PDB file of C-alpha atoms (C1' of nucleotides) in Angstrom:
ATOM      1  CA  MET A   1      -6.690   1.437 -24.562  1.00 40.00           C
ATOM      2  CA  LYS A   2      -6.207   3.822 -21.860  1.00 46.00           C
ATOM      3  CA  PRO A   3      -5.770   1.584 -18.170  1.00 48.00           C
ATOM      4  CA  ASP A   4      -9.184   1.351 -16.119  1.00 52.00           C
ATOM      5  CA  VAL A   5      -7.821   4.250 -12.771  1.00 45.00           C
ATOM      6  CA  TYR A   6     -11.922   3.117 -10.694  1.00 44.00           C
ATOM      7  CA  ALA A   7     -10.864   0.564  -8.605  1.00 40.00           C
ATOM      8  CA  ALA A   8     -14.391  -0.721  -8.264  1.00 46.00           C
ATOM      9  CA  ASN A   9     -13.895  -2.021 -12.680  1.00 63.00           C
ATOM     10  CA  CYS A  10     -10.096  -2.832 -12.776  1.00 76.00           C
ATOM     11  CA  PRO A  11      -9.269  -6.422 -12.006  1.00 76.00           C
ATOM     12  CA  THR A  12      -5.310  -5.917 -12.327  1.00 79.00           C
ATOM     13  CA  ARG A  13      -5.533  -2.464  -9.526  1.00 80.00           C
ATOM     14  CA  GLN A  14      -7.451  -5.659  -7.317  1.00 82.00           C
ATOM     15  CA  ILE A  15      -4.946  -8.246  -7.461  1.00 85.00           C
ATOM     16  CA  LEU A  16      -1.870  -5.760  -6.917  1.00 83.00           C
ATOM     17  CA  ASP A  17      -3.028  -4.598  -4.069  1.00 83.00           C
ATOM     18  CA  ARG A  18      -3.687  -7.952  -2.518  1.00 87.00           C
ATOM     19  CA  VAL A  19      -0.174  -8.665  -3.485  1.00 85.00           C
ATOM     20  CA  GLY A  20       1.434  -5.226  -2.462  1.00 83.00           C
ATOM     21  CA  ASP A  21      -0.184  -6.003   1.097  1.00 85.00           C
ATOM     22  CA  LYS A  22       2.908  -6.293   3.355  1.00 79.00           C
ATOM     23  CA  TRP A  23       1.983 -10.025   4.742  1.00 88.00           C
ATOM     24  CA  ALA A  24      -0.114 -11.655   2.037  1.00 92.00           C
ATOM     25  CA  VAL A  25       2.527 -12.418  -0.116  1.00 90.00           C
ATOM     26  CA  LEU A  26       4.838 -14.130   1.684  1.00 89.00           C
ATOM     27  CA  ILE A  27       2.507 -15.803   4.007  1.00 92.00           C
ATOM     28  CA  LEU A  28       0.940 -17.184   0.435  1.00 94.00           C
ATOM     29  CA  LEU A  29       4.433 -17.917  -0.412  1.00 92.00           C
ATOM     30  CA  LEU A  30       4.941 -19.957   3.209  1.00 92.00           C
ATOM     31  CA  LEU A  31       2.018 -21.580   2.758  1.00 95.00           C
ATOM     32  CA  ARG A  32       2.664 -23.295  -0.895  1.00 96.00           C
ATOM     33  CA  VAL A  33       5.914 -24.851   1.217  1.00 94.00           C
ATOM     34  CA  GLU A  34       3.631 -26.577   3.125  1.00 95.00           C
ATOM     35  CA  PRO A  35       0.095 -25.802   5.273  1.00 96.00           C
ATOM     36  CA  MET A  36       0.846 -24.939   8.922  1.00 95.00           C
ATOM     37  CA  ARG A  37      -0.442 -23.048  11.644  1.00 95.00           C
ATOM     38  CA  PHE A  38      -1.670 -20.073  13.192  1.00 95.00           C
ATOM     39  CA  ASN A  39       0.907 -19.618  16.145  1.00 94.00           C
ATOM     40  CA  GLN A  40       3.768 -20.910  13.275  1.00 93.00           C
ATOM     41  CA  LEU A  41       2.778 -18.911  11.586  1.00 93.00           C
ATOM     42  CA  ARG A  42       3.867 -16.452  13.708  1.00 90.00           C
ATOM     43  CA  ARG A  43       6.910 -16.826  14.671  1.00 88.00           C
ATOM     44  CA  THR A  44       8.335 -17.678  11.480  1.00 87.00           C
ATOM     45  CA  ILE A  45       7.567 -14.819  10.157  1.00 85.00           C
ATOM     46  CA  GLU A  46       9.369 -12.281  12.655  1.00 77.00           C
ATOM     47  CA  GLY A  47       7.652  -8.582  12.960  1.00 81.00           C
ATOM     48  CA  ILE A  48       4.224  -9.623  12.350  1.00 87.00           C
ATOM     49  CA  SER A  49       1.508  -9.107  15.122  1.00 89.00           C
ATOM     50  CA  GLN A  50      -1.382 -11.304  16.179  1.00 92.00           C
ATOM     51  CA  LYS A  51      -3.805  -8.469  14.640  1.00 93.00           C
ATOM     52  CA  MET A  52      -2.294  -8.324  11.548  1.00 93.00           C
ATOM     53  CA  LEU A  53      -1.566 -12.083  10.521  1.00 94.00           C
ATOM     54  CA  SER A  54      -4.970 -11.793  12.288  1.00 95.00           C
ATOM     55  CA  GLN A  55      -7.106  -9.765   9.209  1.00 95.00           C
ATOM     56  CA  VAL A  56      -4.821 -11.143   6.790  1.00 95.00           C
ATOM     57  CA  LEU A  57      -4.985 -14.493   6.544  1.00 96.00           C
ATOM     58  CA  LYS A  58      -9.106 -13.671   6.907  1.00 95.00           C
ATOM     59  CA  SER A  59      -8.752 -11.532   3.836  1.00 94.00           C
ATOM     60  CA  LEU A  60      -6.721 -14.448   2.186  1.00 96.00           C
ATOM     61  CA  GLU A  61      -9.078 -16.954   2.825  1.00 96.00           C
ATOM     62  CA  ARG A  62     -11.688 -14.570   1.563  1.00 95.00           C
ATOM     63  CA  ASP A  63     -10.512 -14.587  -1.294  1.00 95.00           C
ATOM     64  CA  GLY A  64      -9.897 -18.262  -2.090  1.00 96.00           C
ATOM     65  CA  LEU A  65      -6.766 -18.292  -1.883  1.00 97.00           C
ATOM     66  CA  ILE A  66      -5.857 -19.896   0.746  1.00 97.00           C
ATOM     67  CA  ARG A  67      -8.391 -22.216   3.610  1.00 96.00           C
ATOM     68  CA  ARG A  68      -8.678 -22.276   7.409  1.00 96.00           C
ATOM     69  CA  HIS A  69      -9.402 -25.884   8.765  1.00 95.00           C
ATOM     70  CA  ALA A  70      -9.549 -26.006  12.923  1.00 93.00           C
ATOM     71  CA  ILE A  71      -9.376 -29.079  13.718  1.00 91.00           C
ATOM     72  CA  ALA A  72     -11.438 -29.811  17.378  1.00 86.00           C
ATOM     73  CA  THR A  73      -8.444 -30.794  19.083  1.00 85.00           C
ATOM     74  CA  VAL A  74      -7.967 -28.621  23.260  1.00 80.00           C
ATOM     75  CA  PRO A  75      -6.846 -26.201  22.212  1.00 85.00           C
ATOM     76  CA  VAL A  76      -8.289 -26.211  19.114  1.00 89.00           C
ATOM     77  CA  THR A  77      -5.321 -25.811  16.495  1.00 92.00           C
ATOM     78  CA  VAL A  78      -6.388 -23.781  13.315  1.00 95.00           C
ATOM     79  CA  GLU A  79      -4.860 -25.166   9.929  1.00 96.00           C
ATOM     80  CA  TYR A  80      -4.288 -22.898   6.994  1.00 97.00           C
ATOM     81  CA  SER A  81      -3.085 -23.919   3.433  1.00 97.00           C
ATOM     82  CA  ILE A  82      -3.036 -23.104   0.493  1.00 97.00           C
ATOM     83  CA  THR A  83      -5.792 -23.558  -2.681  1.00 97.00           C
ATOM     84  CA  GLN A  84      -4.640 -24.214  -6.314  1.00 98.00           C
ATOM     85  CA  LEU A  85      -6.040 -20.493  -7.492  1.00 97.00           C
ATOM     86  CA  GLY A  86      -3.724 -19.630  -4.360  1.00 97.00           C
ATOM     87  CA  LEU A  87      -1.220 -21.787  -6.357  1.00 97.00           C
ATOM     88  CA  THR A  88      -1.840 -20.047  -9.336  1.00 97.00           C
ATOM     89  CA  LEU A  89      -1.653 -16.432  -7.923  1.00 97.00           C
ATOM     90  CA  ALA A  90       1.862 -17.096  -6.223  1.00 96.00           C
ATOM     91  CA  GLY A  91       3.296 -18.788  -9.526  1.00 96.00           C
ATOM     92  CA  ALA A  92       2.287 -15.319 -11.221  1.00 95.00           C
ATOM     93  CA  VAL A  93       4.721 -13.378  -8.500  1.00 94.00           C
ATOM     94  CA  ASP A  94       7.811 -15.568  -9.074  1.00 94.00           C
ATOM     95  CA  PRO A  95       8.634 -13.279 -12.106  1.00 95.00           C
ATOM     96  CA  LEU A  96       8.505 -10.651 -10.722  1.00 93.00           C
ATOM     97  CA  ARG A  97      10.700 -11.881  -7.765  1.00 91.00           C
ATOM     98  CA  ASP A  98      13.185 -13.000  -9.592  1.00 94.00           C
ATOM     99  CA  TRP A  99      12.632  -9.149 -11.192  1.00 96.00           C
ATOM    100  CA  ALA A 100      13.495  -8.172  -7.943  1.00 92.00           C
ATOM    101  CA  GLU A 101      15.719 -10.399  -6.946  1.00 91.00           C
ATOM    102  CA  GLN A 102      18.760  -9.679 -10.605  1.00 95.00           C
ATOM    103  CA  ASN A 103      17.932  -5.292 -10.004  1.00 96.00           C
ATOM    104  CA  LEU A 104      17.592  -5.174  -7.197  1.00 92.00           C
ATOM    105  CA  LYS A 105      21.805  -3.810  -7.941  1.00 93.00           C
ATOM    106  CA  ASP A 106      20.185  -1.715 -10.080  1.00 96.00           C
ATOM    107  CA  VAL A 107      17.523   0.095  -8.420  1.00 96.00           C
ATOM    108  CA  LEU A 108      19.975   0.600  -5.790  1.00 94.00           C
ATOM    109  CA  ALA A 109      22.691   2.387  -7.704  1.00 96.00           C
ATOM    110  CA  ALA A 110      19.773   4.333  -8.876  1.00 97.00           C
ATOM    111  CA  GLN A 111      18.532   4.934  -6.037  1.00 95.00           C
ATOM    112  CA  ARG A 112      22.437   6.164  -4.465  1.00 95.00           C
ATOM    113  CA  ARG A 113      22.742   8.657  -8.177  1.00 96.00           C
ATOM    114  CA  TYR A 114      19.086  10.544  -6.927  1.00 95.00           C
ATOM    115  CA  ASP A 115      20.079  10.878  -3.460  1.00 94.00           C
ATOM    116  CA  ALA A 116      23.697  12.645  -5.033  1.00 94.00           C
ATOM    117  CA  GLN A 117      22.778  14.845  -7.199  1.00 90.00           C
ATOM    118  CA  GLN A 118      19.257  16.065  -4.326  1.00 87.00           C
ATOM    119  CA  LYS A 119      22.396  16.555  -1.872  1.00 80.00           C
ATOM    120  CA  GLU A 120      24.512  18.795  -4.564  1.00 81.00           C
ATOM    121  CA  GLU A 121      21.461  20.892  -6.063  1.00 78.00           C
ATOM    122  CA  ALA A 122      21.281  21.653  -2.491  1.00 70.00           C
ATOM    123  CA  ALA A 123      24.516  22.701  -1.690  1.00 66.00           C
TER     124      ALA A 123
ATOM    125  CA  MET B   1      15.021 -20.624   3.178  1.00 40.00           C
ATOM    126  CA  LYS B   2      13.338 -19.272   5.006  1.00 45.00           C
ATOM    127  CA  PRO B   3      11.881 -15.369   3.595  1.00 47.00           C
ATOM    128  CA  ASP B   4      13.595 -13.062   4.902  1.00 51.00           C
ATOM    129  CA  VAL B   5      10.886 -10.609   6.870  1.00 44.00           C
ATOM    130  CA  TYR B   6      13.129  -7.739   7.855  1.00 43.00           C
ATOM    131  CA  ALA B   7      12.598  -5.299   4.728  1.00 40.00           C
ATOM    132  CA  ALA B   8      15.951  -3.204   4.164  1.00 46.00           C
ATOM    133  CA  ASN B   9      17.473  -6.830   3.393  1.00 64.00           C
ATOM    134  CA  CYS B  10      15.048  -8.698   1.431  1.00 77.00           C
ATOM    135  CA  PRO B  11      14.500  -7.572  -2.379  1.00 77.00           C
ATOM    136  CA  THR B  12      10.761  -8.865  -2.961  1.00 80.00           C
ATOM    137  CA  ARG B  13       9.706  -7.274  -0.467  1.00 81.00           C
ATOM    138  CA  GLN B  14      10.704  -3.798  -1.887  1.00 84.00           C
ATOM    139  CA  ILE B  15       9.561  -4.591  -4.863  1.00 87.00           C
ATOM    140  CA  LEU B  16       6.603  -5.667  -4.095  1.00 85.00           C
ATOM    141  CA  ASP B  17       6.043  -2.251  -1.717  1.00 85.00           C
ATOM    142  CA  ARG B  18       6.749  -0.476  -5.103  1.00 89.00           C
ATOM    143  CA  VAL B  19       4.480  -2.619  -7.769  1.00 87.00           C
ATOM    144  CA  GLY B  20       1.745  -2.317  -4.743  1.00 85.00           C
ATOM    145  CA  ASP B  21       1.813   1.140  -4.874  1.00 87.00           C
ATOM    146  CA  LYS B  22      -1.474   2.472  -5.751  1.00 82.00           C
ATOM    147  CA  TRP B  23      -0.212   4.397  -9.057  1.00 91.00           C
ATOM    148  CA  ALA B  24       2.898   2.928  -9.605  1.00 94.00           C
ATOM    149  CA  VAL B  25       2.500   0.239 -11.918  1.00 92.00           C
ATOM    150  CA  LEU B  26      -0.653   2.052 -13.783  1.00 91.00           C
ATOM    151  CA  ILE B  27       2.044   5.944 -14.219  1.00 94.00           C
ATOM    152  CA  LEU B  28       4.567   3.056 -15.454  1.00 95.00           C
ATOM    153  CA  LEU B  29       2.062   1.212 -18.031  1.00 93.00           C
ATOM    154  CA  LEU B  30       0.912   4.649 -19.540  1.00 94.00           C
ATOM    155  CA  LEU B  31       4.526   5.857 -19.947  1.00 97.00           C
ATOM    156  CA  ARG B  32       5.354   2.070 -21.633  1.00 97.00           C
ATOM    157  CA  VAL B  33       2.888   3.255 -24.083  1.00 96.00           C
ATOM    158  CA  GLU B  34       4.832   6.129 -24.713  1.00 97.00           C
ATOM    159  CA  PRO B  35       6.259   9.980 -23.563  1.00 97.00           C
ATOM    160  CA  MET B  36       3.780  12.246 -21.431  1.00 97.00           C
ATOM    161  CA  ARG B  37       3.621  15.178 -19.712  1.00 96.00           C
ATOM    162  CA  PHE B  38       2.701  16.025 -16.087  1.00 96.00           C
ATOM    163  CA  ASN B  39      -0.762  17.243 -16.847  1.00 95.00           C
ATOM    164  CA  GLN B  40      -1.179  15.046 -19.558  1.00 95.00           C
ATOM    165  CA  LEU B  41      -0.705  11.981 -16.455  1.00 95.00           C
ATOM    166  CA  ARG B  42      -3.233  13.965 -14.029  1.00 93.00           C
ATOM    167  CA  ARG B  43      -5.797  13.845 -16.752  1.00 90.00           C
ATOM    168  CA  THR B  44      -5.510  10.666 -17.970  1.00 90.00           C
ATOM    169  CA  ILE B  45      -5.507   9.097 -14.937  1.00 88.00           C
ATOM    170  CA  GLU B  46      -8.643  10.136 -13.695  1.00 80.00           C
ATOM    171  CA  GLY B  47      -8.948  10.576  -9.364  1.00 85.00           C
ATOM    172  CA  ILE B  48      -5.059  11.546  -8.700  1.00 91.00           C
ATOM    173  CA  SER B  49      -4.690  14.007  -6.808  1.00 93.00           C
ATOM    174  CA  GLN B  50      -1.355  16.619  -7.666  1.00 95.00           C
ATOM    175  CA  LYS B  51       0.471  16.223  -4.141  1.00 96.00           C
ATOM    176  CA  MET B  52       0.274  11.871  -5.019  1.00 96.00           C
ATOM    177  CA  LEU B  53       1.237  12.346  -8.994  1.00 96.00           C
ATOM    178  CA  SER B  54       4.325  14.349  -8.253  1.00 97.00           C
ATOM    179  CA  GLN B  55       5.214  11.699  -5.307  1.00 97.00           C
ATOM    180  CA  VAL B  56       5.381   9.136  -6.772  1.00 97.00           C
ATOM    181  CA  LEU B  57       7.519  10.470 -10.116  1.00 97.00           C
ATOM    182  CA  LYS B  58      10.216  11.068  -7.809  1.00 97.00           C
ATOM    183  CA  SER B  59      10.340   7.568  -6.076  1.00 96.00           C
ATOM    184  CA  LEU B  60       9.699   6.451 -10.043  1.00 97.00           C
ATOM    185  CA  GLU B  61      12.960   8.420 -10.536  1.00 97.00           C
ATOM    186  CA  ARG B  62      14.703   8.167  -7.665  1.00 96.00           C
ATOM    187  CA  ASP B  63      14.441   4.316  -8.385  1.00 96.00           C
ATOM    188  CA  GLY B  64      15.469   4.681 -11.931  1.00 97.00           C
ATOM    189  CA  LEU B  65      12.385   3.524 -13.429  1.00 98.00           C
ATOM    190  CA  ILE B  66      11.084   6.695 -15.476  1.00 98.00           C
ATOM    191  CA  ARG B  67      13.256   9.342 -16.499  1.00 97.00           C
ATOM    192  CA  ARG B  68      12.540  13.585 -15.857  1.00 97.00           C
ATOM    193  CA  HIS B  69      12.910  15.899 -19.568  1.00 97.00           C
ATOM    194  CA  ALA B  70      12.369  19.092 -18.534  1.00 95.00           C
ATOM    195  CA  ILE B  71      11.487  21.575 -21.149  1.00 92.00           C
ATOM    196  CA  ALA B  72      12.601  25.412 -21.325  1.00 86.00           C
ATOM    197  CA  THR B  73       9.680  26.368 -22.829  1.00 84.00           C
ATOM    198  CA  VAL B  74       7.251  29.062 -21.722  1.00 79.00           C
ATOM    199  CA  PRO B  75       6.152  28.140 -19.217  1.00 84.00           C
ATOM    200  CA  VAL B  76       8.242  25.465 -18.247  1.00 89.00           C
ATOM    201  CA  THR B  77       6.558  21.673 -19.285  1.00 94.00           C
ATOM    202  CA  VAL B  78       8.379  18.411 -18.302  1.00 97.00           C
ATOM    203  CA  GLU B  79       8.347  15.278 -19.747  1.00 97.00           C
ATOM    204  CA  TYR B  80       8.067  11.734 -18.273  1.00 98.00           C
ATOM    205  CA  SER B  81       9.452   8.261 -19.826  1.00 98.00           C
ATOM    206  CA  ILE B  82      10.187   5.134 -18.679  1.00 98.00           C
ATOM    207  CA  THR B  83      13.505   3.665 -18.296  1.00 98.00           C
ATOM    208  CA  GLN B  84      15.351   0.352 -19.316  1.00 98.00           C
ATOM    209  CA  LEU B  85      14.889  -0.748 -15.969  1.00 98.00           C
ATOM    210  CA  GLY B  86      11.230   0.582 -16.240  1.00 98.00           C
ATOM    211  CA  LEU B  87      10.251  -1.092 -19.196  1.00 98.00           C
ATOM    212  CA  THR B  88      11.573  -4.495 -18.363  1.00 98.00           C
ATOM    213  CA  LEU B  89       9.947  -4.086 -14.626  1.00 97.00           C
ATOM    214  CA  ALA B  90       6.359  -3.318 -16.562  1.00 96.00           C
ATOM    215  CA  GLY B  91       7.515  -6.872 -18.250  1.00 97.00           C
ATOM    216  CA  ALA B  92       7.630  -8.810 -15.060  1.00 96.00           C
ATOM    217  CA  VAL B  93       3.865  -6.955 -14.299  1.00 94.00           C
ATOM    218  CA  ASP B  94       2.426  -8.690 -16.886  1.00 94.00           C
ATOM    219  CA  PRO B  95       1.868 -12.230 -15.586  1.00 95.00           C
ATOM    220  CA  LEU B  96       0.160 -10.658 -12.353  1.00 93.00           C
ATOM    221  CA  ARG B  97      -2.782  -8.763 -14.949  1.00 91.00           C
ATOM    222  CA  ASP B  98      -3.447 -11.360 -17.167  1.00 94.00           C
ATOM    223  CA  TRP B  99      -3.902 -14.347 -14.087  1.00 95.00           C
ATOM    224  CA  ALA B 100      -5.991 -10.619 -12.111  1.00 92.00           C
ATOM    225  CA  GLU B 101      -7.429 -10.828 -15.630  1.00 90.00           C
ATOM    226  CA  GLN B 102      -8.326 -14.701 -15.776  1.00 94.00           C
ATOM    227  CA  ASN B 103      -8.793 -15.856 -12.304  1.00 95.00           C
ATOM    228  CA  LEU B 104     -11.239 -12.474 -10.527  1.00 91.00           C
ATOM    229  CA  LYS B 105     -14.652 -14.321 -11.267  1.00 92.00           C
ATOM    230  CA  ASP B 106     -13.024 -16.955  -8.856  1.00 95.00           C
ATOM    231  CA  VAL B 107     -11.694 -14.077  -6.803  1.00 95.00           C
ATOM    232  CA  LEU B 108     -15.485 -12.345  -6.659  1.00 92.00           C
ATOM    233  CA  ALA B 109     -16.941 -15.583  -6.336  1.00 95.00           C
ATOM    234  CA  ALA B 110     -14.753 -16.138  -3.608  1.00 96.00           C
ATOM    235  CA  GLN B 111     -15.449 -13.284  -1.587  1.00 93.00           C
ATOM    236  CA  ARG B 112     -19.904 -14.067  -2.008  1.00 94.00           C
ATOM    237  CA  ARG B 113     -18.899 -17.664  -0.502  1.00 94.00           C
ATOM    238  CA  TYR B 114     -18.015 -16.499   2.266  1.00 93.00           C
ATOM    239  CA  ASP B 115     -19.469 -13.489   3.225  1.00 91.00           C
ATOM    240  CA  ALA B 116     -22.256 -15.799   2.501  1.00 91.00           C
ATOM    241  CA  GLN B 117     -20.984 -17.813   5.251  1.00 87.00           C
ATOM    242  CA  GLN B 118     -20.143 -14.908   7.920  1.00 83.00           C
ATOM    243  CA  LYS B 119     -23.831 -14.497   7.514  1.00 77.00           C
ATOM    244  CA  GLU B 120     -24.780 -16.910   7.975  1.00 78.00           C
ATOM    245  CA  GLU B 121     -23.345 -17.889  10.872  1.00 74.00           C
ATOM    246  CA  ALA B 122     -24.065 -14.856  12.339  1.00 66.00           C
ATOM    247  CA  ALA B 123     -27.787 -15.119  12.084  1.00 61.00           C
TER     248      ALA B 123
ATOM    249  C1'  DG C   1      -5.119  46.966 -15.427  1.00 58.48           C
ATOM    250  C1'  DA C   2      -7.796  43.478 -13.101  1.00 58.48           C
ATOM    251  C1'  DT C   3      -9.317  38.686 -13.326  1.00 58.48           C
ATOM    252  C1'  DA C   4      -8.625  33.880 -15.366  1.00 58.48           C
ATOM    253  C1'  DT C   5      -5.334  30.771 -17.178  1.00 58.48           C
ATOM    254  C1'  DC C   6      -1.730  27.387 -18.792  1.00 58.48           C
ATOM    255  C1'  DT C   7       2.793  24.587 -16.475  1.00 58.48           C
ATOM    256  C1'  DA C   8       4.368  21.768 -12.130  1.00 58.48           C
ATOM    257  C1'  DG C   9       3.955  21.547  -8.324  1.00 58.48           C
ATOM    258  C1'  DT C  10       4.564  21.770  -2.897  1.00 58.48           C
ATOM    259  C1'  DT C  11       2.020  23.129   1.674  1.00 58.48           C
ATOM    260  C1'  DT C  12      -0.848  21.876   5.380  1.00 58.48           C
ATOM    261  C1'  DC C  13      -5.032  19.782   6.945  1.00 58.48           C
ATOM    262  C1'  DT C  14      -8.234  15.088   7.969  1.00 58.48           C
ATOM    263  C1'  DA C  15      -9.552  10.628   7.204  1.00 58.48           C
ATOM    264  C1'  DT C  16      -7.791   6.049   6.562  1.00 58.48           C
ATOM    265  C1'  DT C  17      -5.396   2.340   7.310  1.00 58.48           C
ATOM    266  C1'  DA C  18      -0.853  -0.377   9.275  1.00 58.48           C
ATOM    267  C1'  DG C  19      -0.022  -1.723  13.179  1.00 58.48           C
ATOM    268  C1'  DT C  20       1.518  -2.173  18.530  1.00 58.48           C
ATOM    269  C1'  DT C  21      -0.027  -4.072  23.735  1.00 58.48           C
ATOM    270  C1'  DA C  22      -2.735  -4.920  26.210  1.00 58.48           C
ATOM    271  C1'  DC C  23      -6.396  -8.527  27.155  1.00 58.48           C
ATOM    272  C1'  DC C  24      -9.663 -12.877  26.712  1.00 58.48           C
ATOM    273  C1'  DA C  25     -10.573 -18.072  27.473  1.00 58.48           C
ATOM    274  C1'  DC C  26      -9.446 -22.610  28.198  1.00 58.48           C
ATOM    275  C1'  DA C  27      -6.094 -26.723  29.508  1.00 58.48           C
ATOM    276  C1'  DG C  28      -1.898 -29.063  31.035  1.00 58.48           C
ATOM    277  C1'  DA C  29       2.606 -29.157  33.442  1.00 58.48           C
ATOM    278  C1'  DA C  30       5.483 -27.797  37.307  1.00 58.48           C
TER     279       DA C  30
ATOM    280  C1'  DT D   1      -0.918 -20.834  41.366  1.00 58.48           C
ATOM    281  C1'  DT D   2       1.360 -19.278  38.000  1.00 58.48           C
ATOM    282  C1'  DC D   3       3.208 -20.138  33.540  1.00 58.48           C
ATOM    283  C1'  DT D   4       2.968 -22.207  29.017  1.00 58.48           C
ATOM    284  C1'  DG D   5       0.827 -23.227  25.079  1.00 58.48           C
ATOM    285  C1'  DT D   6      -3.228 -22.889  21.584  1.00 58.48           C
ATOM    286  C1'  DG D   7      -6.349 -19.040  18.785  1.00 58.48           C
ATOM    287  C1'  DG D   8      -7.390 -14.957  18.738  1.00 58.48           C
ATOM    288  C1'  DT D   9     -10.366  -8.994  19.876  1.00 58.48           C
ATOM    289  C1'  DA D  10     -10.835  -4.154  21.690  1.00 58.48           C
ATOM    290  C1'  DA D  11      -9.124  -0.363  22.113  1.00 58.48           C
ATOM    291  C1'  DC D  12      -5.444   2.355  21.353  1.00 58.48           C
ATOM    292  C1'  DT D  13      -1.511   5.026  18.656  1.00 58.48           C
ATOM    293  C1'  DA D  14       1.853   6.064  14.597  1.00 58.48           C
ATOM    294  C1'  DA D  15       2.382   5.983   9.796  1.00 58.48           C
ATOM    295  C1'  DT D  16      -0.212   7.351   5.377  1.00 58.48           C
ATOM    296  C1'  DA D  17      -3.390   8.391   2.241  1.00 58.48           C
ATOM    297  C1'  DG D  18      -6.168  12.078  -0.371  1.00 58.48           C
ATOM    298  C1'  DA D  19      -8.805  16.739  -0.660  1.00 58.48           C
ATOM    299  C1'  DA D  20      -8.169  21.140  -1.513  1.00 58.48           C
ATOM    300  C1'  DA D  21      -5.861  25.380  -1.439  1.00 58.48           C
ATOM    301  C1'  DC D  22      -2.050  27.111  -3.007  1.00 58.48           C
ATOM    302  C1'  DT D  23       3.043  29.106  -5.732  1.00 58.48           C
ATOM    303  C1'  DA D  24       4.966  31.471  -9.625  1.00 58.48           C
ATOM    304  C1'  DG D  25       6.242  33.184 -13.562  1.00 58.48           C
ATOM    305  C1'  DA D  26       4.154  34.352 -18.201  1.00 58.48           C
ATOM    306  C1'  DT D  27      -0.014  34.714 -21.555  1.00 58.48           C
ATOM    307  C1'  DA D  28      -4.523  35.468 -23.358  1.00 58.48           C
ATOM    308  C1'  DT D  29      -9.361  37.832 -22.226  1.00 58.48           C
ATOM    309  C1'  DC D  30     -12.444  41.046 -20.645  1.00 58.48           C
TER     310       DC D  30
END
DNA sequence: GATATCTAGTTTCTATTAGTTACCACAGAA
DNA sequence: TTCTGTGGTAACTAATAGAAACTAGATATC
């Protein structure tokens, strides 16, 4: 009944870390639409650095959520696509995205209330 | 169609950050069962530092996901409970937890395959 | 009467991680 | 010959997570 806090033993912990990763889900959702190349992803996701993109792609591939396919052109092009496993994870993220869209207003309102309260107490 | 990368504008991004927070969801799921006090949470979640617990509780309260209730005993006790909003977020996390439990085996297998592949290529 | 314990935190410092910037090698076009 | 494109890596810095010690006030223990 007690949640298992030790990261190594807790599957949910590991998946939440992956989903909480700033770029991972974004990439997953992009690749759900269609396969993309490295620089294509980089241009689409304005603000990501090459290092982070490279790093996240590598870890997503390691987890079996995406597939890396190098094509022997000149210069080499590399295409990334989503796997079946990645597809199901993306699906599990959808309820969360829906929740976010429906409830962001309330969260922001709560934040404003809290901040106003704090300010008042400080005065 | 293109996902909005700029964090400030993207509700999903903000919620995913919250859910990806190492301790936040854990606390939310604990408080879904029953209200708890500060040190009670600290003892239940072995491994969390007082600083992190205090910090996460504060940000969860700020987001309107939990409620803080100080009781004038001696010494003062503080009880944290989940709000209606927090309850619905916890519900949206459930599919993800289910996915994790069902697919962790596959993810770990993919990781082993990937690591073996890397090792082989290095040799 | 000094010490320890409970409550719920805060402060300080360090280790880890996230992110930025510059660079690599190769080929084709201007 | 310098510029653009391919897909990255290496070195450095800023931000954050976490460990450990401290606060304060009342009660119980030695």
